[in-house]
Short mmCIF file of C-alpha atoms and ligand atoms in Angstrom, two decimals:
data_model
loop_
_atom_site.label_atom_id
_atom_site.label_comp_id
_atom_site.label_asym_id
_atom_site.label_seq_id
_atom_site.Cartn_x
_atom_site.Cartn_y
_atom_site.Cartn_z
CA UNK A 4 0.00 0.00 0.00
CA UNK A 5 2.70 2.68 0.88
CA UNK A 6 5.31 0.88 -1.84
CA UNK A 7 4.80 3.88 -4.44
CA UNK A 8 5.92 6.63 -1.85
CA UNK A 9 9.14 6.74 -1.10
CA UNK A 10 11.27 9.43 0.71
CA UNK A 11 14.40 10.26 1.55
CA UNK A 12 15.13 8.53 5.10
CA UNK A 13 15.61 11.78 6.75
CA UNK A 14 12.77 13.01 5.85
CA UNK A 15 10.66 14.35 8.71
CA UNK A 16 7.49 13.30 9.47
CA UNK A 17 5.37 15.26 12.09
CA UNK A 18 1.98 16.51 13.30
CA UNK A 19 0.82 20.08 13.66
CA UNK A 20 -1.69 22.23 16.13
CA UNK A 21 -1.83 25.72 17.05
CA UNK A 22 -2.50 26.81 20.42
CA UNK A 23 -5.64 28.70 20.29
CA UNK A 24 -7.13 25.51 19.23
CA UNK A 25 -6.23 23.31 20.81
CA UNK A 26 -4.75 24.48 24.58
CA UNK A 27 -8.24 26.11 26.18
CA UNK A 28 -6.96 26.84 29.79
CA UNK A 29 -8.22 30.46 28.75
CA UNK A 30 -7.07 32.12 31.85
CA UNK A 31 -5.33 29.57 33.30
CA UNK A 32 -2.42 30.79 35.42
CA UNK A 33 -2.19 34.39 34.43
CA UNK A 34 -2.81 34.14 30.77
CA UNK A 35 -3.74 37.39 29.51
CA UNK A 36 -6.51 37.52 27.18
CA UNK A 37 -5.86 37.47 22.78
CA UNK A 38 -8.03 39.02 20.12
CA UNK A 39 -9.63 35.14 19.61
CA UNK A 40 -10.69 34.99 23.17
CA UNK A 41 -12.16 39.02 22.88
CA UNK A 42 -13.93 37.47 18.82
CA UNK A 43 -15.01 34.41 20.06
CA UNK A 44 -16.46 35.61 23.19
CA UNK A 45 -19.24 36.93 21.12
CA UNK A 46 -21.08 33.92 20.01
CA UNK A 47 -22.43 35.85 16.46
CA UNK A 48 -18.62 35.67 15.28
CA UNK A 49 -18.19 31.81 14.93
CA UNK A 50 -20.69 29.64 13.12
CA UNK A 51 -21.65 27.23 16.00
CA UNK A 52 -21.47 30.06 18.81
CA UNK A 53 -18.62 28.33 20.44
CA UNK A 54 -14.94 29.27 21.43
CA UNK A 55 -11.54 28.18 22.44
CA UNK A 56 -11.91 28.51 26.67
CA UNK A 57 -11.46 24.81 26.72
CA UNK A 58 -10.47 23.81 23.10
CA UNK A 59 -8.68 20.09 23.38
CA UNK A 60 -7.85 20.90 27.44
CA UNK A 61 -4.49 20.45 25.60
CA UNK A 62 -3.01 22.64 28.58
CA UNK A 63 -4.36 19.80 30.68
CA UNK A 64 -3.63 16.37 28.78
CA UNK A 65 -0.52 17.91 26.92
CA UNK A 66 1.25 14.68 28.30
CA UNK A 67 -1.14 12.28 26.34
CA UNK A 68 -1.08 14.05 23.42
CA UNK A 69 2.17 13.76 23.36
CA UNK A 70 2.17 10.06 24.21
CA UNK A 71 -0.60 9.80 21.15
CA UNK A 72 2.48 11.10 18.91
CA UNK A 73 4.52 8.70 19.79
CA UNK A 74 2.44 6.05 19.42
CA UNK A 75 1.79 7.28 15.81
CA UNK A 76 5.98 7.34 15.57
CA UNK A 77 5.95 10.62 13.90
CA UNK A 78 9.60 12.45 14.40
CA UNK A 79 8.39 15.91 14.75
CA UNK A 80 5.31 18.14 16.36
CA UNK A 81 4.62 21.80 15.26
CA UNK A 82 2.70 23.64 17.71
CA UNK A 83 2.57 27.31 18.26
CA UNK A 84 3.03 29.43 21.32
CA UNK A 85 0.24 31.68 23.15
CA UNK A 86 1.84 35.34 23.28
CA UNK A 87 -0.29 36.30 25.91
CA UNK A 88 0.21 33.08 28.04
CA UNK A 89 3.88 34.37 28.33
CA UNK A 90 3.74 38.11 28.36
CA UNK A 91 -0.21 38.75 29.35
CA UNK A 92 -0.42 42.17 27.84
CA UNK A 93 1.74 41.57 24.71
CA UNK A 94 4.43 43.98 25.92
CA UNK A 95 6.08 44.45 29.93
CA UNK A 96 6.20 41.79 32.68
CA UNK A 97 6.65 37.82 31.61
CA UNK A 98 4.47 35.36 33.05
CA UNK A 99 6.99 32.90 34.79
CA UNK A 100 3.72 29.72 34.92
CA UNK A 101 3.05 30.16 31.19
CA UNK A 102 6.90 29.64 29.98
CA UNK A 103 6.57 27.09 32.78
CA UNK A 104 3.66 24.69 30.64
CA UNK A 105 5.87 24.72 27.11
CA UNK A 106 8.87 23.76 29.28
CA UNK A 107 6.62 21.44 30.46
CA UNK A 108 5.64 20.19 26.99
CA UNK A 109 9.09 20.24 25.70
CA UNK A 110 10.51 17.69 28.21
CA UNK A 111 7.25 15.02 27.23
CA UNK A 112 8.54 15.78 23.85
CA UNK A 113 12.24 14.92 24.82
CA UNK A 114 11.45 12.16 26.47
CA UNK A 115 9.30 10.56 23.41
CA UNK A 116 12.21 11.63 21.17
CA UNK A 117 9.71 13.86 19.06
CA UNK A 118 11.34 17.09 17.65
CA UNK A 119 9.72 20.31 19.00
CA UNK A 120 8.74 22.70 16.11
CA UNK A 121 7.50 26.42 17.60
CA UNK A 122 5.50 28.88 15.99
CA UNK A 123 5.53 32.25 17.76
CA UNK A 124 2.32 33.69 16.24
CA UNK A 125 -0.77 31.91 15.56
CA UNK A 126 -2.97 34.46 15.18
CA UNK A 127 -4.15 35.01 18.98
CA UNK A 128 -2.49 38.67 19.23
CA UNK A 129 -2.13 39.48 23.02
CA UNK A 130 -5.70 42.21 23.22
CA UNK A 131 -3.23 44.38 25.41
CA UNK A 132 -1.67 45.23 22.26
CA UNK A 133 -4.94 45.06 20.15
CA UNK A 134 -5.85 47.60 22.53
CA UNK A 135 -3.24 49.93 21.57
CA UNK A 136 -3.63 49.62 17.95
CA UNK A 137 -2.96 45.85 16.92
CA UNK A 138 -1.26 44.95 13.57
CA UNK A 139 -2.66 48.36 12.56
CA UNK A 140 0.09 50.05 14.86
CA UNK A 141 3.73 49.53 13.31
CA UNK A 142 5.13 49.07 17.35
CA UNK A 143 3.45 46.30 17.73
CA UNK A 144 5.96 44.85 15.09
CA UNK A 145 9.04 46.05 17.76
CA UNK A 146 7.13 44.42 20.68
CA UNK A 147 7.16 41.12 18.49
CA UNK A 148 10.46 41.34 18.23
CA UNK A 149 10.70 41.44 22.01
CA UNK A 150 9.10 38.49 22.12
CA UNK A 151 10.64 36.30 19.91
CA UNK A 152 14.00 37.38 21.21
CA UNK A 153 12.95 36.27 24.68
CA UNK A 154 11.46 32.70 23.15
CA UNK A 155 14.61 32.27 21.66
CA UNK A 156 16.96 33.53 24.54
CA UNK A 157 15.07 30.71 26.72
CA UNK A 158 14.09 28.24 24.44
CA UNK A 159 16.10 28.34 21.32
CA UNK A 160 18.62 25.42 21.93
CA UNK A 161 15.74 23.01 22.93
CA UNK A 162 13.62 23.35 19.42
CA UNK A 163 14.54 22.26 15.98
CA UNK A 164 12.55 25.14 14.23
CA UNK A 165 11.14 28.74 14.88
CA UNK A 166 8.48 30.39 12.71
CA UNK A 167 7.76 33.75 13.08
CA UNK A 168 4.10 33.42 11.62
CA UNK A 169 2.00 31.10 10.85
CA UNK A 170 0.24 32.54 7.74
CA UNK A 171 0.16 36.83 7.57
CA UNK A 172 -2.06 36.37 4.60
CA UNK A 173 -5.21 34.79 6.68
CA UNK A 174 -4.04 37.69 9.58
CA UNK A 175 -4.34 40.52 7.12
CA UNK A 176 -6.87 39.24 4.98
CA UNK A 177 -9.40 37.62 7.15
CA UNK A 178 -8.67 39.61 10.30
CA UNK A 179 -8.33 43.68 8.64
CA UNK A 180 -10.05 42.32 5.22
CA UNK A 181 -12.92 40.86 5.50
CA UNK A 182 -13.72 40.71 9.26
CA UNK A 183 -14.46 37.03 9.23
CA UNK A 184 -11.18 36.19 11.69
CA UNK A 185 -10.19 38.14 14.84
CA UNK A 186 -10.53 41.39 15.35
CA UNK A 187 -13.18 41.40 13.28
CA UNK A 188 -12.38 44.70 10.42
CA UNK A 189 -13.56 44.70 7.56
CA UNK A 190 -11.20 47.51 5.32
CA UNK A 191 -8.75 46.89 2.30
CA UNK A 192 -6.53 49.70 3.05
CA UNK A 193 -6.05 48.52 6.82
CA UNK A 194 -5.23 44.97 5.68
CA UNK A 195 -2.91 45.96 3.66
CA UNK A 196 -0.79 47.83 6.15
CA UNK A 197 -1.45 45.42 8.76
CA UNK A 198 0.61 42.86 5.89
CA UNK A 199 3.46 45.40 5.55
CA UNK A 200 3.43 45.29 9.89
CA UNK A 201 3.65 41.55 9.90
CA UNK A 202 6.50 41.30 7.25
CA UNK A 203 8.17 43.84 9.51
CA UNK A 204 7.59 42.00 12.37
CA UNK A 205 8.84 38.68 10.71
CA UNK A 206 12.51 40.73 9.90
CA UNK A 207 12.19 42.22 13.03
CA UNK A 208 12.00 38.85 14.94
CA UNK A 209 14.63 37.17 12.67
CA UNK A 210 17.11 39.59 13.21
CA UNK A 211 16.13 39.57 17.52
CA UNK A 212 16.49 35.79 17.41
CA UNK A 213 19.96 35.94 15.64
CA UNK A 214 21.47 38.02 17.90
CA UNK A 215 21.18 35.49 20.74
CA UNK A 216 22.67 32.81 18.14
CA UNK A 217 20.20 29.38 19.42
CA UNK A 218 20.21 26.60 17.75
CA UNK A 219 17.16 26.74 16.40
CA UNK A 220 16.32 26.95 12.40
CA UNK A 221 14.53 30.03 11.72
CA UNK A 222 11.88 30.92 9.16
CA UNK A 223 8.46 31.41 8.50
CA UNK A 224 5.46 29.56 7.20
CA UNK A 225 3.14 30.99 4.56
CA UNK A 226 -0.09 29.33 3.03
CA UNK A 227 0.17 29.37 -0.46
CA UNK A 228 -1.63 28.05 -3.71
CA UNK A 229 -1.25 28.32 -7.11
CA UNK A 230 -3.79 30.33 -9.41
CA UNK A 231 -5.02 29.08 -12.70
CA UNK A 232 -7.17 30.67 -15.10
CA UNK A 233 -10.43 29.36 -15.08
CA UNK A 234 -10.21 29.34 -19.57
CA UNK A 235 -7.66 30.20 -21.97
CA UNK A 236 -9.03 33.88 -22.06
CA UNK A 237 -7.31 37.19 -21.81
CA UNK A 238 -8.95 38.02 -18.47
CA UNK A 239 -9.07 34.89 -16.82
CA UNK A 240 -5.02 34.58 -17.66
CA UNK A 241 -4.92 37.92 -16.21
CA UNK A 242 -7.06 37.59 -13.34
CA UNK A 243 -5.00 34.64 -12.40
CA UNK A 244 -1.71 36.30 -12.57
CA UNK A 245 -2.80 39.11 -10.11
CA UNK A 246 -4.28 36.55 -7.67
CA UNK A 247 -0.50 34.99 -7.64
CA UNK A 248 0.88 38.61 -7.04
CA UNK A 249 -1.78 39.67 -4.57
CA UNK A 250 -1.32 36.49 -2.43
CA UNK A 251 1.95 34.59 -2.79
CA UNK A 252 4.13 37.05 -4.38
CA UNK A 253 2.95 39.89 -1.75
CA UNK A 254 4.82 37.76 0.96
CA UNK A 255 7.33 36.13 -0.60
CA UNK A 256 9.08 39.17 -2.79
CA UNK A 257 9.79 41.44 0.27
CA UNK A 258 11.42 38.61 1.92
CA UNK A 259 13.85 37.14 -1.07
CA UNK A 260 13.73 40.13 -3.14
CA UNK A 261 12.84 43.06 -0.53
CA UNK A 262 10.08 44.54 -2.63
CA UNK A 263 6.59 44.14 -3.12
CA UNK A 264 5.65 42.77 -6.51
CA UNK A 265 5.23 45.90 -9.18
CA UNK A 266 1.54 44.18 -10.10
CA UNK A 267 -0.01 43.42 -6.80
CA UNK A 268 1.13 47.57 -6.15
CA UNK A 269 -0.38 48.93 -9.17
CA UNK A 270 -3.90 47.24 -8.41
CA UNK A 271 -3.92 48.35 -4.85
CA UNK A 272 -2.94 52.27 -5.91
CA UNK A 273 -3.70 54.35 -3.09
CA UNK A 274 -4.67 51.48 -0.70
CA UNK A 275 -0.64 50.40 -0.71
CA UNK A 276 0.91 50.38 2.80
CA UNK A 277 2.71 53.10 4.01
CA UNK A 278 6.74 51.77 3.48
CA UNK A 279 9.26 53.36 5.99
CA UNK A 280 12.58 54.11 4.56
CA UNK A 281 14.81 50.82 5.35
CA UNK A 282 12.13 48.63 6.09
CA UNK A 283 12.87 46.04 3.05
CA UNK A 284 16.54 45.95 4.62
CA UNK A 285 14.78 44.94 8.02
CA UNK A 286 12.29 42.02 5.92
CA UNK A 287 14.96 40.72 3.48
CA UNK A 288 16.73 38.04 5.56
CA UNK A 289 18.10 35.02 5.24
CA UNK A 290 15.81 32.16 5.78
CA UNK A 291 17.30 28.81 7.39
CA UNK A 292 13.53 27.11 6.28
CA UNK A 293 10.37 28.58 4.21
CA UNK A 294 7.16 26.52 5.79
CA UNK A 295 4.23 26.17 3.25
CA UNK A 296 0.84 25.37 4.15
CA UNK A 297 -1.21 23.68 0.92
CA UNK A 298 -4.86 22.94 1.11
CA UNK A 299 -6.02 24.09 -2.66
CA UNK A 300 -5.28 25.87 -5.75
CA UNK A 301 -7.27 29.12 -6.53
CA UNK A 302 -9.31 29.07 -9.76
CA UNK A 303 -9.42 32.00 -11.38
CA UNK A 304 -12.33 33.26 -13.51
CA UNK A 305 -13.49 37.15 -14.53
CA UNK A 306 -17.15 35.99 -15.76
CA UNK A 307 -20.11 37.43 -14.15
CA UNK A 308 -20.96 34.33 -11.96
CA UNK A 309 -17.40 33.03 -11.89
CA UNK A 310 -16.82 29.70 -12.99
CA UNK A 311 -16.07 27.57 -10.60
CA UNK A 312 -13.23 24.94 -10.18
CA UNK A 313 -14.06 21.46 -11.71
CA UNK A 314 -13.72 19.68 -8.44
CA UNK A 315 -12.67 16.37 -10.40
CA UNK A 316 -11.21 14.73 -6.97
CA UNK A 317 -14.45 16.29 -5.30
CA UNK A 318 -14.27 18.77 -2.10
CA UNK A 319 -13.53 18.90 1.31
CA UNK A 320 -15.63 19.32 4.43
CA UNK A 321 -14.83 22.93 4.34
CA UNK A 322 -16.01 22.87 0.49
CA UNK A 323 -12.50 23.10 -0.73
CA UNK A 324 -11.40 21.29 -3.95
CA UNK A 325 -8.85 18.31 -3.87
CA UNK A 326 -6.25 19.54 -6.25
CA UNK A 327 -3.06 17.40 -5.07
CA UNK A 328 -1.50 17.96 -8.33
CA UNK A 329 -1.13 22.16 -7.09
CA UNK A 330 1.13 21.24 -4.51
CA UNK A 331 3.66 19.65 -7.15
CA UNK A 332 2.82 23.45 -9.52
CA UNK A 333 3.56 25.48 -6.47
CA UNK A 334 6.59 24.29 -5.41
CA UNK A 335 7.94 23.95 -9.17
CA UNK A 336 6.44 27.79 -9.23
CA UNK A 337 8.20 28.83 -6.03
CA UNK A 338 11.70 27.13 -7.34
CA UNK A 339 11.37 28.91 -10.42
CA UNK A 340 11.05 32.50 -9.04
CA UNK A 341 13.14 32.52 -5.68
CA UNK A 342 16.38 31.24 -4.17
CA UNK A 343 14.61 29.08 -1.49
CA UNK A 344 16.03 27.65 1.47
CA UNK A 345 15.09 24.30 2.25
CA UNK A 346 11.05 23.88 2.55
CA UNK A 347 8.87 21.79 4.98
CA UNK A 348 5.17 21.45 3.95
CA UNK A 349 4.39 23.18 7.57
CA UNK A 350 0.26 22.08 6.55
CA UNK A 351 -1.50 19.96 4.51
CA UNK A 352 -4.74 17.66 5.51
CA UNK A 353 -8.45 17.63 5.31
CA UNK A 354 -11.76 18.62 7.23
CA UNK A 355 -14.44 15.49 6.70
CA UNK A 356 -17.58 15.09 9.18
CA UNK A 357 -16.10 12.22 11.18
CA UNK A 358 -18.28 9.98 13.88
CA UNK A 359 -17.52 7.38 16.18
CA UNK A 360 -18.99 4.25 15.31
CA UNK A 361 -18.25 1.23 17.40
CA UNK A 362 -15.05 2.87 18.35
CA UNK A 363 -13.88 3.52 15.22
CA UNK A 364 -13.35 6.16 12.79
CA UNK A 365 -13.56 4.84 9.26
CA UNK A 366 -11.94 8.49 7.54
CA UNK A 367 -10.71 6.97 4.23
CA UNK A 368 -11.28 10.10 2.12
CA UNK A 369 -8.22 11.74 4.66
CA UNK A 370 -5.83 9.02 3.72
CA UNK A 371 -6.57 9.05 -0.14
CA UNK A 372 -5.86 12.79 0.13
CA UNK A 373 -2.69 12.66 2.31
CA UNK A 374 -1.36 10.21 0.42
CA UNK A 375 -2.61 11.85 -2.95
CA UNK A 376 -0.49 15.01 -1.43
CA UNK A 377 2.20 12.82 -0.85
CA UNK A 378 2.68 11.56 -4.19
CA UNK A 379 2.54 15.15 -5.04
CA UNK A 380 4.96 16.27 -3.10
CA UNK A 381 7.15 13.54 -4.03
CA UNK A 382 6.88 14.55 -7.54
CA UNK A 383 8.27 18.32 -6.73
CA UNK A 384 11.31 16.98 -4.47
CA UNK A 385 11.96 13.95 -7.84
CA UNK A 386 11.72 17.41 -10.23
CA UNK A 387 14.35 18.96 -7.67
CA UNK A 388 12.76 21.02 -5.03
CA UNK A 389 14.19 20.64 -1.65
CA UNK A 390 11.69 19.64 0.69
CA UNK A 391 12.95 18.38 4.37
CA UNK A 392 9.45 17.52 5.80
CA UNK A 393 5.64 17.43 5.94
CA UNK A 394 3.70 17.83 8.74
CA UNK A 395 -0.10 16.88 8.58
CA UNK A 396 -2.72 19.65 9.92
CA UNK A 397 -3.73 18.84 12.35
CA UNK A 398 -2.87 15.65 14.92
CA UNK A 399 -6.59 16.71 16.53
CA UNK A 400 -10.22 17.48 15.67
CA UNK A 401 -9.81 21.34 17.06
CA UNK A 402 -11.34 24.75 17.24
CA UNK A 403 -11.59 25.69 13.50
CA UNK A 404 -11.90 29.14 14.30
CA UNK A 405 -15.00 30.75 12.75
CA UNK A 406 -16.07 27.49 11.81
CA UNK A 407 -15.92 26.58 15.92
CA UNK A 408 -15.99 22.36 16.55
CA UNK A 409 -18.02 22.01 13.59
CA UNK A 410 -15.48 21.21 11.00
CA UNK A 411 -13.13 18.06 12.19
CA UNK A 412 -9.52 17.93 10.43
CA UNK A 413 -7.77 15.72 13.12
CA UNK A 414 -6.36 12.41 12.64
CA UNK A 415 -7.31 12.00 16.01
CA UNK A 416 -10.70 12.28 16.97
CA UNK A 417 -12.07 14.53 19.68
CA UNK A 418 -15.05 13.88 21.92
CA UNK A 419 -15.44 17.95 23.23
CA UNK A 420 -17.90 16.89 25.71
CA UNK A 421 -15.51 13.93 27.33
CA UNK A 422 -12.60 14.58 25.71
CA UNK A 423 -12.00 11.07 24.74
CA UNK A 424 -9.33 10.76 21.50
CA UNK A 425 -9.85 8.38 19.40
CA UNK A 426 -7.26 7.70 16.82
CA UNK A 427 -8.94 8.13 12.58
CA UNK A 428 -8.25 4.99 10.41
CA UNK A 429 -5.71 7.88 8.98
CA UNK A 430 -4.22 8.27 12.50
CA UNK A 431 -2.94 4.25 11.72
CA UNK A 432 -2.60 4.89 8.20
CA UNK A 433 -0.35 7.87 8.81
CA UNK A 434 1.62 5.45 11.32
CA UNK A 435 2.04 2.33 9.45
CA UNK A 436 3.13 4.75 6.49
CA UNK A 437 6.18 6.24 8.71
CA UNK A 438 6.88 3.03 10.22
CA UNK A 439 7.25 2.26 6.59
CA UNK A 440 9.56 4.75 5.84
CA UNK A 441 11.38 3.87 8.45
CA UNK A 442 11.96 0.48 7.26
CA UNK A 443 13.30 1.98 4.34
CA UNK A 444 15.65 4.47 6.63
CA UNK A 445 17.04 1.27 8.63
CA UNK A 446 17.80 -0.62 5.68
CA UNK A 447 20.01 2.77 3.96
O1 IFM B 6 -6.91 25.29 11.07
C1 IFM B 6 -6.22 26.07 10.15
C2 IFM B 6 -4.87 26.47 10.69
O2 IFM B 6 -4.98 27.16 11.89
C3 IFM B 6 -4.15 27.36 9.71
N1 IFM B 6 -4.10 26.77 8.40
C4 IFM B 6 -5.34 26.23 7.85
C5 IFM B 6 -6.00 25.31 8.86
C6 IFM B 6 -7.31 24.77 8.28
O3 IFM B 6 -8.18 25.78 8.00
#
């Protein structure tokens, strides 16, 4: 069954979360409150009228989670941190008991032999610092670099990878764009600077973290898709060649090539962010990793109703198209226009409307698509593109933000109301398919 795949043996194989949705412990021992606890606290901002205070309990049962991973064999977990859990107000006095938990949960990852990979920011911005301004206010990039230089002072020689964000796009976009994530706005313009804030913040937290030289790899993980035109026409070639400007090319050029892209610029005119003199210098730095998140491939169409993708592999849960073949395209794309560092797929996996039926959970659409990505993937790294690792979102059902509990993309299934886990069939899949690779890594 797992014959056809075949990876390099040190290829790493992991698990991903975020803390928002999974942790809960909302105010456990001096947490400070984020912009997701403020949004979710009012019910008419997530489709089921539910929120994170209690999530997984992951705060709680960190230590079987972690003996869940194991069991599943995977080498690595990617988790973020919650900024306010450390420094309550986003800026000012540490909180000693929330350092305290990911020490915590970085010895039961020592002990399993499972290699930690942090994210700093998740999206769950400390609402001290939403309070003076947010992403909207360029100091709130400076107090980011604070904290990542104090993650890294304390932490850096006990992970294997950094991020600075997980995905700006979805915190500009979603959060200043179209108020449908945390804190809610709803106003081009603001997005727009609140992007050229977070790519600010990502140089400013590189640079931080350098200067106290851990061990760490640093980088930063953007979600990313390709964009094809939906026919051969003019427009819809256009259309499609903004959408890659607009979205992958707005993150990735001020990082490799500190600029924004000349076409993404020209179609925002006057709602372009406000560019400080030396600011590029600041973004433009080396990268020891780029993580990529792939779920789907935007289809790009200028008629008046759009058309829409074909769907030939069918949709998710979330009503996202199956498009494994985008993942090999994007890469190949990426390769073509950048000097990349090495890449780890950071995300990639499925929601489906799992159940528990006599103990079991029978997901077999989740392992055709992970292994459909798989064979994907393998395809870029066979046409050269230097991929280190994949990571599969998520190793629980979680809080799906404005989607609440409702959509499920865990290999492991969650019971909110007991909390029982119950490993998907993809959960074994997943670990019969490492083990396999493994086989393969003893016998190099
Ligand atoms: O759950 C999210 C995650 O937090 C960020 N990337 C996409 C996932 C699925 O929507």
């Amino acid at each position: 069954m797992h014959d056809s795949i075949r990876f390099s043996p040190d290829f790493t194989w992991g698990v991903a979360t975020s803390a928002y949705q999974v942790e809960g412990a909302f105010d456990a021992d001096g947490k400070g409150p984020s912009i997701w606890d403020s949004f979710s606290h009012n019910a008419a901002n997530i489709k089921d009228g539910s929120n994170g205070d209690v999530a997984c309990d992951h705060y709680h049962r960190y230590r079987e989670d972690v003996g869940i991973m194991a069991g599943l064999g995977v080498d690595a977990y990617r988790f973020s941190m919650a900024w306010s859990r450390v420094q309550p107000l986003g800026h000012g006095a540490w909180n000693e008991k929330g350092f305290d938990f990911y020490a915590r949960l970085l010895d039961a990852l020592q002990e399993k032999g499972i290699a930690p990979h942090l994210t700093l920011y998740h999206w769950d911005l400390p609402q001290g610092l939403q309070d003076a301004g947010g992403w909207l206010a360029r100091d709130t990039a400076f107090r980011f670099g604070d904290y990542a230089q104090e993650v890294a002072r304390r932490f850096g020689d006990r992970l294997a990878s950094i991020a600075t964000h997980n995905e700006p796009w979805c915190t500009a976009n979603l959060g200043y764009g179209n108020a449908q994530f945390a804190p809610g706005v709803s106003d081009a313009r603001q997005a727009l600077q609140v992007s050229h804030h977070l790519l600010l913040s990502h140089g400013l937290a590189m640079g931080a973290m350098r200067s106290v030289a851990s061990q760490a790899a640093l980088g930063i993980v953007l979600n990313q898709w390709t964009s094809d035109p939906a026919t051969g026409s003019t427009a819809d070639r256009a259309l499609a060649e903004l959408e890659w400007a607009r979205s992958v090319q707005w993150f990735m050029d001020p990082i490799f090539k500190g600029r924004y892209p000349e076409l993404a610029l020209r179609a925002h005119g006057a709602d372009a962010p406000q560019v400080n003199a030396g600011d590029f210098d600041i973004i433009r730095q080396p990268l020891d990793f780029l993580g990529v998140n792939y779920y789907f491939r935007h289809f790009a169409s200028a008629e008046t109703p759009p058309r829409t993708a074909p769907c030939a592999l069918g949709t998710t849960d979330m009503g996202w198209e199956i498009y494994p073949q985008g993942l090999t395209e994007l890469l190949l794309k990426l390769k073509g226009e950048y000097a990349l560092p090495p890449i780890y797929i950071t995300e990639n996996g499925m929601a489906s409307a799992d159940t528990v039926d006599g103990g079991q959970v029978t997901d077999t659409d989740r392992i055709s698509f992970v292994r459909q990505h798989l064979a994907a993937l393998q395809a870029a790294i066979d046409a050269g593109v230097d991929v280190r690792g994949y990571f599969l979102w998520s190793l629980l059902d979680n809080f799906e933000w404005n989607s609440g509990y409702a959509k499920r993309f865990g290999i492991v299934h969650v019971d909110y109301a007991t909390q029982q886990r119950t490993p998907k069939a993809s959960a074994l899949w997943y670990r019969d398919f490492v083990a396999a690779q493994r086989g393969q890594r003893h016998a190099a």
